[in-house]
Every structure is written in structure tokens, then in C-alpha cells.
Coordinates of C-alpha atoms in Angstrom, one line a residue:
G1 CA -36.0 1.6 38.8
M2 CA -38.5 -1.4 37.7
G3 CA -40.8 -0.5 40.4
M4 CA -39.2 -2.9 43.1
H5 CA -40.7 -0.9 46.1
H6 CA -44.0 -2.5 46.0
G7 CA -44.6 -5.2 48.4
M8 CA -41.7 -6.6 49.8
G9 CA -39.3 -4.4 47.8
G10 CA -40.1 -1.6 50.3
M11 CA -39.0 -4.0 53.1
G12 CA -35.7 -4.2 51.7
S13 CA -35.1 -0.4 51.1
M14 CA -36.3 0.4 54.4
M15 CA -34.0 -2.1 55.9
A16 CA -31.2 -1.0 53.9
G17 CA -29.6 1.4 56.2
M18 CA -29.7 -0.7 59.2
T19 CA -27.3 -2.5 61.1
E20 CA -27.4 -6.1 61.5
A21 CA -28.5 -5.6 65.3
Q22 CA -31.3 -3.4 64.0
K23 CA -32.5 -5.7 61.3
D24 CA -32.7 -8.4 63.8
Q25 CA -34.5 -6.1 66.0
H26 CA -37.1 -5.1 63.5
L27 CA -37.6 -8.8 62.1
R28 CA -38.0 -10.1 65.9
G29 CA -40.6 -7.4 66.3
M30 CA -42.2 -8.7 63.5
Q31 CA -42.1 -12.3 64.7
E32 CA -43.6 -11.3 67.9
H33 CA -46.6 -9.8 65.8
M34 CA -47.1 -12.6 63.6
L35 CA -46.9 -15.1 66.8
K36 CA -49.5 -13.0 68.4
M37 CA -51.6 -13.1 65.7
H38 CA -51.3 -16.5 65.1
D39 CA -52.1 -17.5 68.4
L40 CA -55.4 -15.3 68.2
S41 CA -56.2 -17.0 65.1
N42 CA -56.1 -20.2 66.8
Q43 CA -58.3 -19.1 69.7
I44 CA -60.5 -17.4 67.6
L45 CA -61.0 -20.7 65.6
A46 CA -61.2 -22.8 68.6
E47 CA -63.8 -20.7 70.3
K48 CA -67.4 -22.1 70.3
D49 CA -68.9 -19.0 72.0
A50 CA -69.7 -16.3 69.6
T51 CA -69.6 -13.5 72.2
K52 CA -65.9 -14.7 73.0
K53 CA -65.0 -15.1 69.5
E54 CA -65.9 -11.5 68.7
Q55 CA -63.9 -10.3 71.3
L56 CA -61.0 -12.0 70.4
K57 CA -61.6 -10.7 66.8
T58 CA -61.9 -7.6 68.2
Q59 CA -58.6 -7.8 70.0
Q60 CA -57.1 -9.2 66.9
L61 CA -58.1 -6.0 64.8
Q62 CA -56.5 -3.8 67.7
L63 CA -53.3 -5.7 67.3
M64 CA -53.4 -5.2 63.4
K65 CA -54.2 -1.6 63.7
E66 CA -51.7 -0.8 66.2
H67 CA -49.0 -2.9 64.1
H68 CA -50.0 -0.8 60.9
A69 CA -49.8 2.4 62.9
E70 CA -46.2 1.4 64.0
M71 CA -45.3 0.6 60.2
K72 CA -46.5 4.0 59.2
D73 CA -44.6 5.9 61.9
K74 CA -41.5 4.2 61.0
R75 CA -41.7 5.0 57.2
K76 CA -42.5 8.6 58.4
E77 CA -39.3 8.6 60.4
M78 CA -37.7 7.2 57.1
R79 CA -38.8 10.2 55.3
E80 CA -37.8 12.8 57.5
M81 CA -34.3 11.3 57.7
R82 CA -34.1 11.4 54.1
K83 CA -35.0 15.3 54.0
K84 CA -32.1 16.3 56.1

């Protein structure tokens, strides 16, 4: 291999075994996440109160962590499947 599983290449191989419906669901989940993140970013940028701004940042950070954990879980599942 030419080291294709860096960055987006990994996404491709992860989605290779999925049906169109599963891919759609997966991408919709990512889209949901992006929209939430974007929405929070806008709120953070618009917020003048430093305390509220920090709260929003914390909220966004939680979202990022949750999303990251989900991604890791999915990768683990994929690996488990390959072993069988």
C-alpha cells in the first residue's frame, strides 16, 4: 500500500464494508456533529460575556471528546470484526 490510510483514506476503508444506508447514516451523524460544532462556534464568537464564553467552549470541548470517543469505539468494533 502507498500509505493511503492517513487522514481521509482511513475513512474510505472504514466505510468500504457499509451499505449505502449505513454510509448515509454515518455521514448524517458526522454532519449533525459538524452543525452542532459550527453553531457553538458562532455562539462562542458572538458571546461578549467571558464567563458564558468559557461555558460554551467547555460545552464544545465535551462534544469534541464525545465525538472522538465514538470514533475510537467504531474503529475498535471494526478491528474486532476483522479478527473473526
